[in-house]
Short mmCIF file of C-alpha atoms in Angstrom, two decimals:
data_model
loop_
_atom_site.label_atom_id
_atom_site.label_comp_id
_atom_site.label_asym_id
_atom_site.label_seq_id
_atom_site.Cartn_x
_atom_site.Cartn_y
_atom_site.Cartn_z
CA MET N 22 1.85 15.27 -20.36
CA LYS N 23 1.68 19.04 -20.05
CA THR N 24 3.37 20.82 -17.19
CA ARG N 25 0.86 21.64 -14.50
CA ARG N 26 0.51 24.76 -12.40
CA LEU N 27 1.41 24.45 -8.76
CA ILE N 28 -1.14 25.91 -6.41
CA SER N 29 1.25 25.96 -3.48
CA THR N 30 3.39 29.04 -2.95
CA VAL N 31 7.18 28.97 -2.76
CA TYR N 32 6.80 29.60 0.95
CA GLY N 33 4.64 26.52 1.31
CA MET N 34 7.18 24.30 -0.42
CA LEU N 35 10.00 25.70 1.70
CA MET N 36 8.01 25.04 4.83
CA SER N 37 7.34 21.49 3.70
CA SER N 38 11.06 20.89 3.20
CA PHE N 39 11.81 22.46 6.58
CA LEU N 40 9.27 20.26 8.33
CA ALA N 41 10.61 17.18 6.59
CA LEU N 42 14.05 18.02 7.95
CA VAL N 43 13.16 18.89 11.53
CA LEU N 44 10.50 16.25 12.05
CA VAL N 45 12.53 13.21 11.06
CA PRO N 46 11.86 10.95 14.06
CA THR N 47 14.81 9.93 16.18
CA HIS N 48 13.20 6.50 16.64
CA VAL N 49 11.59 5.40 13.42
CA PHE N 50 9.02 3.02 14.85
CA SER N 51 5.60 2.06 13.64
CA ASP N 52 3.12 -0.68 14.40
CA GLU N 53 2.74 -2.01 10.87
CA THR N 54 6.19 -2.37 9.38
CA CYS N 55 5.10 -0.87 6.04
CA MET N 56 4.00 2.45 7.56
CA SER N 57 5.57 5.88 7.13
CA PRO N 58 8.34 6.57 9.67
CA TYR N 59 6.71 9.95 10.38
CA MET N 60 3.60 8.30 11.76
CA ALA N 61 2.42 7.95 15.36
CA LYS N 62 3.05 4.48 16.79
CA ILE N 63 0.74 1.95 18.41
CA VAL N 64 2.28 0.78 21.67
CA GLY N 65 1.46 -2.86 22.26
CA GLN N 66 -1.60 -4.67 20.99
CA GLU N 67 -3.67 -3.20 18.16
CA ASP N 68 -7.41 -3.06 18.92
CA TYR N 69 -8.78 -2.97 15.38
CA VAL N 70 -7.99 -3.65 11.79
CA TYR N 71 -9.71 -1.31 9.34
CA VAL N 72 -10.28 -3.15 6.06
CA TRP N 73 -10.87 -1.03 2.93
CA THR N 74 -13.27 -3.23 0.98
CA LEU N 75 -14.51 -3.28 -2.62
CA GLY N 76 -18.24 -3.39 -3.24
CA GLN N 77 -19.24 -6.60 -4.99
CA VAL N 78 -22.17 -7.02 -7.35
CA GLY N 79 -24.88 -9.09 -5.72
CA VAL N 80 -23.30 -8.98 -2.26
CA GLY N 81 -24.89 -6.88 0.49
CA ASP N 82 -25.31 -3.22 -0.41
CA GLU N 83 -22.75 -3.62 -3.25
CA GLN N 84 -20.89 -0.51 -2.02
CA ASP N 85 -17.25 0.08 -1.14
CA LYS N 86 -16.90 0.25 2.62
CA LEU N 87 -14.50 0.53 5.54
CA VAL N 88 -14.93 -2.56 7.71
CA THR N 89 -13.80 -2.58 11.36
CA VAL N 90 -12.61 -5.90 12.81
CA ALA N 91 -11.91 -6.39 16.54
CA VAL N 92 -8.49 -8.04 16.90
CA ASN N 93 -7.61 -7.52 20.57
CA PRO N 94 -7.97 -10.90 22.34
CA ALA N 95 -9.15 -8.99 25.44
CA SER N 96 -12.31 -7.97 23.62
CA PRO N 97 -15.40 -10.20 23.77
CA HIS N 98 -15.91 -9.24 20.13
CA TYR N 99 -12.48 -10.59 19.18
CA GLY N 100 -12.46 -12.04 15.68
CA ASN N 101 -15.67 -10.35 14.59
CA VAL N 102 -16.75 -7.43 12.44
CA ILE N 103 -18.06 -4.73 14.79
CA GLY N 104 -19.16 -2.27 12.13
CA HIS N 105 -18.72 -0.88 8.66
CA THR N 106 -19.21 2.42 6.86
CA SER N 107 -20.38 2.28 3.25
CA VAL N 108 -19.43 5.16 0.96
CA GLY N 109 -21.88 4.84 -1.93
CA GLY N 110 -21.28 2.94 -5.14
CA ARG N 111 -18.34 0.90 -6.38
CA ASN N 112 -15.24 3.02 -6.93
CA GLU N 113 -12.58 0.25 -7.00
CA ALA N 114 -11.52 0.64 -3.37
CA HIS N 115 -7.84 -0.20 -3.13
CA HIS N 116 -5.22 1.28 -0.79
CA SER N 117 -5.45 3.47 2.29
CA GLY N 118 -3.07 5.31 4.59
CA PHE N 119 -3.08 7.46 7.72
CA THR N 120 -2.06 11.07 8.13
CA ASP N 121 1.11 11.55 10.16
CA ASP N 122 -0.88 12.29 13.34
CA ARG N 123 -2.95 9.19 12.61
CA HIS N 124 -6.19 11.04 13.12
CA TYR N 125 -7.48 10.42 9.61
CA LEU N 126 -7.42 7.48 7.21
CA TRP N 127 -7.28 8.37 3.51
CA ALA N 128 -8.91 5.60 1.49
CA ALA N 129 -8.30 5.87 -2.26
CA THR N 130 -10.12 4.40 -5.26
CA LEU N 131 -8.76 3.45 -8.68
CA ASP N 132 -11.85 3.84 -10.89
CA THR N 133 -13.65 7.04 -9.84
CA SER N 134 -10.45 8.52 -8.31
CA LYS N 135 -12.36 9.61 -5.22
CA ILE N 136 -10.55 9.71 -1.89
CA PHE N 137 -12.62 9.00 1.22
CA ILE N 138 -11.19 10.48 4.43
CA PHE N 139 -12.28 8.79 7.67
CA ASP N 140 -12.00 10.17 11.20
CA VAL N 141 -10.49 7.29 13.17
CA HIS N 142 -9.43 9.17 16.30
CA SER N 143 -12.71 10.47 17.73
CA ASN N 144 -13.92 6.92 18.33
CA PRO N 145 -11.48 4.27 17.10
CA SER N 146 -14.18 1.59 17.19
CA LYS N 147 -16.45 3.58 14.88
CA PRO N 148 -14.61 5.33 12.02
CA ARG N 149 -16.67 8.18 10.62
CA LEU N 150 -16.61 9.46 7.04
CA HIS N 151 -15.21 12.96 7.44
CA LYS N 152 -14.63 14.23 3.91
CA VAL N 153 -14.60 13.08 0.30
CA ILE N 154 -12.18 14.44 -2.29
CA THR N 155 -14.14 14.26 -5.55
CA ASN N 156 -12.03 16.54 -7.75
CA PHE N 157 -8.70 14.70 -7.58
CA VAL N 158 -8.43 14.37 -11.38
CA LYS N 159 -9.21 18.03 -12.04
CA ALA N 160 -7.08 19.41 -9.21
CA SER N 161 -4.06 17.29 -10.15
CA GLY N 162 -4.17 18.25 -13.81
CA GLY N 163 -5.45 14.92 -15.12
CA ILE N 164 -4.05 12.22 -12.84
CA VAL N 165 -6.27 9.14 -12.51
CA GLY N 166 -6.25 6.28 -10.02
CA PRO N 167 -4.85 7.51 -6.68
CA HIS N 168 -3.06 4.52 -5.20
CA THR N 169 -0.76 4.95 -2.20
CA THR N 170 -1.66 7.64 0.35
CA TYR N 171 1.60 8.16 2.23
CA ALA N 172 2.20 10.35 5.27
CA LEU N 173 4.78 13.12 5.24
CA PRO N 174 4.90 15.92 7.85
CA GLY N 175 1.57 17.71 7.48
CA ARG N 176 1.18 16.30 3.97
CA MET N 177 -0.12 13.28 2.10
CA MET N 178 1.86 12.12 -0.92
CA ILE N 179 -0.35 10.20 -3.32
CA SER N 180 0.91 8.05 -6.17
CA GLY N 181 -1.24 7.98 -9.30
CA LEU N 182 -1.60 5.06 -11.69
CA SER N 183 -2.95 6.69 -14.84
CA ASN N 184 -4.04 9.88 -16.62
CA ASN N 185 -7.21 11.20 -18.27
CA GLN N 186 -5.65 11.72 -21.70
CA ASP N 187 -5.15 8.13 -22.87
CA PHE N 188 -5.82 6.26 -19.59
CA GLY N 189 -2.43 4.63 -19.98
CA GLY N 190 0.31 4.32 -17.39
CA ARG N 191 1.94 7.75 -17.50
CA THR N 192 1.14 9.53 -14.28
CA ALA N 193 2.49 11.53 -11.33
CA LEU N 194 2.78 11.98 -7.59
CA VAL N 195 0.14 14.31 -6.17
CA GLU N 196 0.62 16.19 -2.91
CA TYR N 197 -2.10 17.31 -0.49
CA THR N 198 -2.19 18.88 2.96
CA ASN N 199 -3.62 16.81 5.79
CA ASP N 200 -6.87 18.78 5.62
CA GLY N 201 -7.40 17.75 2.00
CA THR N 202 -6.11 20.82 0.15
CA TYR N 203 -4.28 20.18 -3.13
CA VAL N 204 -0.65 21.34 -3.12
CA ALA N 205 1.23 20.15 -6.20
CA THR N 206 1.60 17.57 -8.95
CA HIS N 207 5.03 16.00 -9.51
CA ASP N 208 5.18 14.28 -12.90
CA MET N 209 6.99 10.99 -13.27
CA PRO N 210 10.08 11.37 -15.46
CA THR N 211 9.78 10.28 -19.08
CA ASP N 212 12.11 10.14 -22.06
CA GLU N 213 10.48 13.34 -23.31
CA ASP N 214 10.95 15.09 -19.97
CA LEU N 215 13.44 13.53 -17.58
CA ARG N 216 12.92 16.42 -15.13
CA GLY N 217 16.62 16.37 -14.30
CA ALA N 218 16.76 12.64 -13.57
CA VAL N 219 19.49 10.33 -14.84
CA LYS N 220 18.57 7.15 -16.71
CA THR N 221 20.72 4.25 -15.59
CA GLY N 222 19.21 1.89 -18.16
CA GLN N 223 17.05 2.09 -21.27
CA LEU N 224 13.71 3.20 -19.83
CA ALA N 225 11.93 6.24 -18.50
CA ASP N 226 8.33 5.11 -18.89
CA GLY N 227 6.62 7.61 -16.59
CA TYR N 228 4.57 4.91 -14.84
CA GLY N 229 3.70 4.91 -11.14
CA TYR N 230 2.43 2.68 -8.35
CA ASP N 231 3.85 2.85 -4.82
CA VAL N 232 5.81 5.54 -2.94
CA ARG N 233 7.99 5.27 0.17
CA ALA N 234 10.48 7.55 1.92
CA LEU N 235 13.84 7.18 3.66
CA PRO N 236 14.00 10.54 5.46
CA ARG N 237 17.49 9.92 6.86
CA ARG N 238 18.77 9.81 3.27
CA ASN N 239 16.45 12.52 1.88
CA VAL N 240 15.01 9.96 -0.53
CA MET N 241 11.65 8.92 -1.93
CA VAL N 242 11.28 5.77 -4.04
CA THR N 243 8.48 5.06 -6.53
CA SER N 244 7.57 1.95 -8.51
CA SER N 245 5.41 1.30 -11.59
CA PHE N 246 2.37 -0.76 -12.58
CA THR N 247 -0.10 -0.05 -15.38
CA GLY N 248 -2.84 2.35 -16.43
CA TRP N 249 -6.62 2.43 -16.05
CA ASN N 250 -7.16 0.69 -19.41
CA ASN N 251 -5.39 -2.39 -18.09
CA TYR N 252 -6.27 -2.59 -14.40
CA MET N 253 -10.00 -2.16 -15.07
CA MET N 254 -9.96 -4.88 -17.76
CA ASN N 255 -11.03 -8.47 -17.12
CA LEU N 256 -7.88 -10.40 -16.22
CA GLY N 257 -8.46 -13.20 -18.73
CA LYS N 258 -8.99 -10.71 -21.51
CA LEU N 259 -5.92 -8.75 -20.45
CA MET N 260 -3.67 -11.82 -20.38
CA GLY N 261 -4.79 -12.68 -23.91
CA ASP N 262 -4.13 -9.18 -25.28
CA SER N 263 -0.48 -9.09 -26.37
CA GLU N 264 -0.52 -5.32 -26.89
CA ALA N 265 -2.07 -4.61 -23.50
CA MET N 266 0.54 -6.84 -21.83
CA LYS N 267 3.24 -4.54 -23.19
CA ARG N 268 1.74 -1.64 -21.24
CA PHE N 269 3.18 -2.36 -17.81
CA GLY N 270 5.77 -0.34 -15.94
CA ASN N 271 9.40 -1.41 -15.84
CA THR N 272 11.05 1.27 -13.72
CA VAL N 273 11.85 2.37 -10.18
CA VAL N 274 12.66 6.03 -9.55
CA VAL N 275 14.69 7.49 -6.68
CA TRP N 276 13.65 11.05 -5.79
CA ASP N 277 14.97 13.92 -3.70
CA LEU N 278 12.48 13.94 -0.83
CA HIS N 279 12.71 17.64 -0.02
CA SER N 280 12.74 19.11 -3.52
CA ARG N 281 10.36 16.46 -4.93
CA GLN N 282 12.67 16.08 -7.94
CA PRO N 283 13.47 12.70 -9.53
CA LYS N 284 17.17 11.81 -9.36
CA LYS N 285 17.70 8.33 -10.85
CA ILE N 286 15.63 5.97 -12.97
CA PHE N 287 16.33 2.23 -12.83
CA ASP N 288 15.21 -0.50 -15.23
CA VAL N 289 13.27 -3.03 -13.11
CA PRO N 290 11.42 -5.17 -15.66
CA GLY N 291 8.08 -6.81 -14.96
CA ALA N 292 5.93 -4.30 -13.04
CA PRO N 293 7.62 -3.57 -9.69
CA LEU N 294 4.82 -3.07 -7.18
CA GLU N 295 5.03 -2.57 -3.40
CA ILE N 296 8.10 -0.90 -1.90
CA ARG N 297 9.26 -1.66 1.65
CA CYS N 298 12.25 0.13 3.13
CA ALA N 299 14.54 -1.14 5.87
CA TRP N 300 14.26 0.31 9.37
CA GLY N 301 17.83 -0.02 10.68
CA SER N 302 19.62 3.32 10.96
CA ASN N 303 22.45 2.10 8.73
CA HIS N 304 20.26 0.07 6.37
CA ASN N 305 19.86 2.39 3.43
CA TYR N 306 17.87 0.18 1.11
CA CYS N 307 14.37 -0.83 0.04
CA PHE N 308 12.85 -3.91 -1.55
CA THR N 309 10.30 -4.31 -4.30
CA THR N 310 8.97 -7.33 -6.20
CA THR N 311 7.97 -7.65 -9.84
CA ALA N 312 4.50 -9.00 -10.59
CA LEU N 313 5.22 -10.36 -14.07
CA THR N 314 8.76 -11.69 -13.63
CA SER N 315 8.63 -12.89 -9.98
CA GLN N 316 11.85 -11.26 -8.85
CA ILE N 317 12.89 -9.54 -5.61
CA TRP N 318 14.77 -6.32 -6.28
CA LEU N 319 16.99 -4.37 -3.92
CA ILE N 320 17.21 -0.58 -4.29
CA TYR N 321 20.24 0.40 -2.24
CA GLU N 322 22.76 3.14 -1.56
CA LYS N 323 26.48 2.53 -1.82
CA ASP N 324 29.18 5.20 -1.77
CA ASN N 325 26.48 7.91 -1.88
CA GLU N 326 25.02 6.50 -5.10
CA TRP N 327 21.81 4.53 -5.55
CA HIS N 328 21.69 1.19 -7.36
CA ALA N 329 19.16 -1.51 -8.28
CA GLU N 330 19.84 -5.25 -8.24
CA SER N 331 17.78 -8.44 -8.56
CA VAL N 332 18.45 -10.47 -5.40
CA GLY N 333 15.96 -13.36 -5.39
CA THR N 334 13.36 -15.39 -7.27
CA ILE N 335 9.80 -15.93 -6.03
CA GLY N 336 8.34 -19.37 -6.68
CA ASP N 337 8.39 -20.61 -10.27
CA PRO N 338 8.24 -17.56 -12.57
CA ALA N 339 7.06 -19.78 -15.45
CA LYS N 340 3.82 -20.40 -13.53
CA ILE N 341 3.27 -16.64 -12.96
CA PRO N 342 2.64 -16.79 -9.20
CA LEU N 343 2.07 -13.00 -9.38
CA PRO N 344 3.79 -11.43 -6.37
CA VAL N 345 1.61 -8.75 -4.83
CA ASP N 346 1.98 -7.42 -1.29
CA ILE N 347 5.22 -7.65 0.68
CA SER N 348 6.13 -6.88 4.30
CA ILE N 349 9.53 -6.39 5.91
CA SER N 350 10.11 -7.42 9.51
CA ALA N 351 11.05 -4.71 12.00
CA ASP N 352 14.54 -6.17 12.44
CA ASP N 353 15.12 -6.17 8.65
CA LYS N 354 15.81 -9.91 8.69
CA HIS N 355 12.80 -11.24 6.82
CA LEU N 356 10.63 -10.28 3.88
CA TRP N 357 7.14 -11.73 3.50
CA VAL N 358 5.97 -12.02 -0.11
CA ASN N 359 2.38 -12.86 -1.03
CA THR N 360 1.71 -14.41 -4.43
CA TRP N 361 -1.88 -13.92 -5.51
CA ASN N 362 -2.21 -16.56 -8.20
CA ASP N 363 -1.26 -19.55 -6.03
CA GLY N 364 -2.45 -18.18 -2.67
CA MET N 365 0.97 -18.53 -1.04
CA SER N 366 2.85 -16.39 1.46
CA ARG N 367 6.60 -16.93 1.33
CA VAL N 368 9.18 -15.76 3.84
CA PHE N 369 12.67 -14.81 2.67
CA ASP N 370 15.76 -14.43 4.82
CA ILE N 371 17.15 -11.00 3.89
CA SER N 372 19.87 -10.82 6.55
CA ASN N 373 22.09 -10.40 3.53
CA PRO N 374 19.91 -8.04 1.49
CA HIS N 375 21.84 -8.90 -1.67
CA ASN N 376 20.82 -12.57 -1.41
CA ALA N 377 17.18 -13.20 -0.50
CA VAL N 378 16.66 -16.87 0.42
CA GLU N 379 13.24 -18.50 0.84
CA VAL N 380 12.94 -20.10 4.29
CA GLN N 381 9.18 -20.63 4.68
CA ALA N 382 6.11 -21.04 2.48
CA HIS N 383 2.51 -21.01 3.67
CA LYS N 384 -0.72 -21.71 1.81
CA ILE N 385 -3.19 -18.98 2.83
CA GLY N 386 -6.03 -19.51 0.35
CA ASP N 387 -6.79 -19.98 -3.31
CA GLN N 388 -5.79 -16.34 -3.75
CA VAL N 389 -4.15 -13.94 -1.31
CA ASN N 390 -3.19 -10.32 -1.72
CA MET N 391 -2.45 -8.04 1.24
CA LEU N 392 -0.66 -8.76 4.50
CA SER N 393 0.02 -6.65 7.58
CA GLN N 394 2.23 -7.68 10.48
CA SER N 395 2.53 -6.15 13.93
CA TRP N 396 5.78 -4.42 14.81
CA ASP N 397 6.79 -7.28 17.11
CA GLY N 398 6.04 -9.78 14.36
CA LYS N 399 3.68 -11.78 16.59
CA ARG N 400 0.48 -11.15 14.63
CA ILE N 401 -0.06 -11.33 10.88
CA TYR N 402 -3.22 -10.60 8.92
CA PHE N 403 -4.13 -11.46 5.33
CA THR N 404 -6.84 -10.40 2.88
CA SER N 405 -7.77 -11.88 -0.46
CA SER N 406 -8.85 -9.28 -3.02
CA LEU N 407 -6.64 -7.78 -5.71
CA LEU N 408 -8.89 -5.98 -8.22
CA ALA N 409 -12.61 -6.40 -8.88
CA ASN N 410 -12.11 -7.59 -12.46
CA TRP N 411 -9.12 -9.78 -11.62
CA ASP N 412 -10.33 -11.72 -8.57
CA LYS N 413 -11.34 -15.36 -8.92
CA ALA N 414 -15.11 -15.82 -8.84
CA GLU N 415 -14.92 -19.35 -7.45
CA VAL N 416 -12.35 -21.48 -5.66
CA PRO N 417 -11.78 -25.25 -5.88
CA GLU N 418 -13.38 -27.43 -3.23
CA GLY N 419 -11.24 -27.56 -0.12
CA GLU N 420 -9.55 -24.21 -0.77
CA GLY N 421 -11.82 -22.27 1.58
CA VAL N 422 -13.72 -19.09 0.75
CA PRO N 423 -12.77 -16.71 -2.08
CA GLN N 424 -13.00 -13.44 -0.11
CA PHE N 425 -11.55 -13.47 3.39
CA PHE N 426 -9.81 -11.73 6.26
CA LYS N 427 -7.52 -14.12 8.14
CA ALA N 428 -5.64 -13.61 11.40
CA TYR N 429 -2.60 -15.63 12.45
CA ASP N 430 -0.33 -15.85 15.47
CA HIS N 431 3.39 -15.80 14.69
CA SER N 432 4.85 -15.52 18.19
CA ASN N 433 6.84 -18.76 17.98
CA GLY N 434 8.08 -18.25 14.43
CA SER N 435 5.44 -20.38 12.75
CA LEU N 436 1.96 -19.44 11.55
CA SER N 437 -0.92 -20.49 13.77
CA HIS N 438 -4.42 -19.69 12.49
CA ARG N 439 -6.60 -17.67 14.86
CA PHE N 440 -9.74 -16.82 12.90
CA THR N 441 -11.20 -16.24 9.46
CA ILE N 442 -13.97 -13.85 8.45
CA ASP N 443 -15.82 -14.82 5.28
CA PHE N 444 -16.53 -11.46 3.66
CA GLY N 445 -18.95 -13.09 1.23
CA ALA N 446 -21.03 -14.72 3.94
CA GLU N 447 -20.97 -11.46 5.93
CA LYS N 448 -22.23 -9.67 2.79
CA LEU N 449 -19.38 -7.17 2.94
CA GLY N 450 -17.61 -7.54 -0.41
CA MET N 451 -13.98 -8.00 -1.40
CA PRO N 452 -11.42 -7.12 1.33
CA HIS N 453 -8.25 -5.31 0.29
CA GLN N 454 -6.06 -2.94 2.33
CA MET N 455 -5.69 -3.32 6.12
CA ARG N 456 -4.68 -0.65 8.62
CA PHE N 457 -4.39 -0.91 12.42
CA GLY N 458 -6.28 1.13 15.01
CA ALA N 459 -5.84 1.44 18.79
CA TYR N 460 -7.10 3.51 21.70
CA SER N 461 -3.52 3.90 22.93
CA LEU N 462 -2.78 6.25 20.03
CA TYR N 463 -5.13 8.87 21.41
CA SER N 464 -4.75 8.33 25.18
CA LYS N 465 -8.27 6.95 25.18
CA SER N 466 -10.06 3.93 26.52
CA PRO N 467 -13.55 2.67 25.74
CA ASN N 468 -16.24 4.41 27.78
CA ASN N 469 -19.01 1.94 26.97
CA LYS N 470 -18.41 -1.50 28.40
CA ASN N 471 -21.30 -2.83 26.38
CA LEU N 472 -19.02 -2.36 23.39
CA ALA N 473 -16.18 -3.80 25.46
CA GLU N 474 -13.58 -2.90 22.85
CA LEU N 475 -10.80 -3.05 25.42
CA SER N 476 -7.17 -2.11 24.93
CA GLN N 477 -4.35 -3.53 26.97
#
């Protein structure tokens, strides 16, 4: 992939590094445990969950949309959809993330590569479409499929999945300012251009998926999935295509956060997906799970060097449970792992991060993808959809509905179901990424008691 011009000036990059240094929070808290440590924190009960939802053929308006669910038990609308904002067409809605001030939610799409930016601070109960980035591919120099939108100080770091040359898995990180101005493209290291990185194994595939940061160690970590050709293909067809199945990522890369340069490339076979980093001030490690090989991997620092190690097995790998989303508890003691193919959510004891041990397993539905837990671990939410062409069209009798949002209480250490929203019956579509909203973030309270969206 050709080297791309950087629009940002040297001054801009220096300022970004300076901000990253001086704005490292002294208390790295967040409401959802997968959030950026730079982000503003919800204190107490979340009021809303914003669900980035794929448009579904034959369902409602068939458009991607941001759905707002009331989740504060003090609200008379608790457990219900209170509104949604459709964005026009089906773009393969996937992941979303807030800016560091939490005023705006960046909702990305994997097919059209559009990014929809919602104002969530003016009225948290009614997110408003503020801006649409339509030229992501052109601005970035050919990157396709913006995935993770991750908050850095004044910036959004976006991981790509593909490129517009061969629509395979080689891709890059793309950096924007909070107001939606393109800054720079940071190519993933490849065998042809390691960009100064050191290979610790055999691979430098250039693939991308998730991105997370450990500011206290000046580190970013990225994982790897597959390109547009694969993720937009029908799942049955993909699984039967032996050549296509070879085109999945097998690497994790550790980066220098301030310089945006890759440092080390690790072989992590089987498509490592979500990355979740520990919160403890002396816990310099992150976890990822591999979709195709059902392993938990630890990316950790020891003696000022970074290493990668397989530390646990998820279900029966021979049955391809397909690990998808993961969530680390705020005390770094437990890792939740959702497996899409069997609809399970498993809890692993990671008190010893080098030995993940399964301690709980819960059946959530016929398929399950994303989960979000509150910082105190008392509330956990699940959604069902993975990708439009991969989701199951029907579920066996007794397995519930195929497309859902489910809320659970976890205050006593076990899951207790609170409510389910059937996104099919509500004519909303296929629910994917969840993000929390609250009036407390903006020193606001509802001014219309007819809405009665009350915060505690």
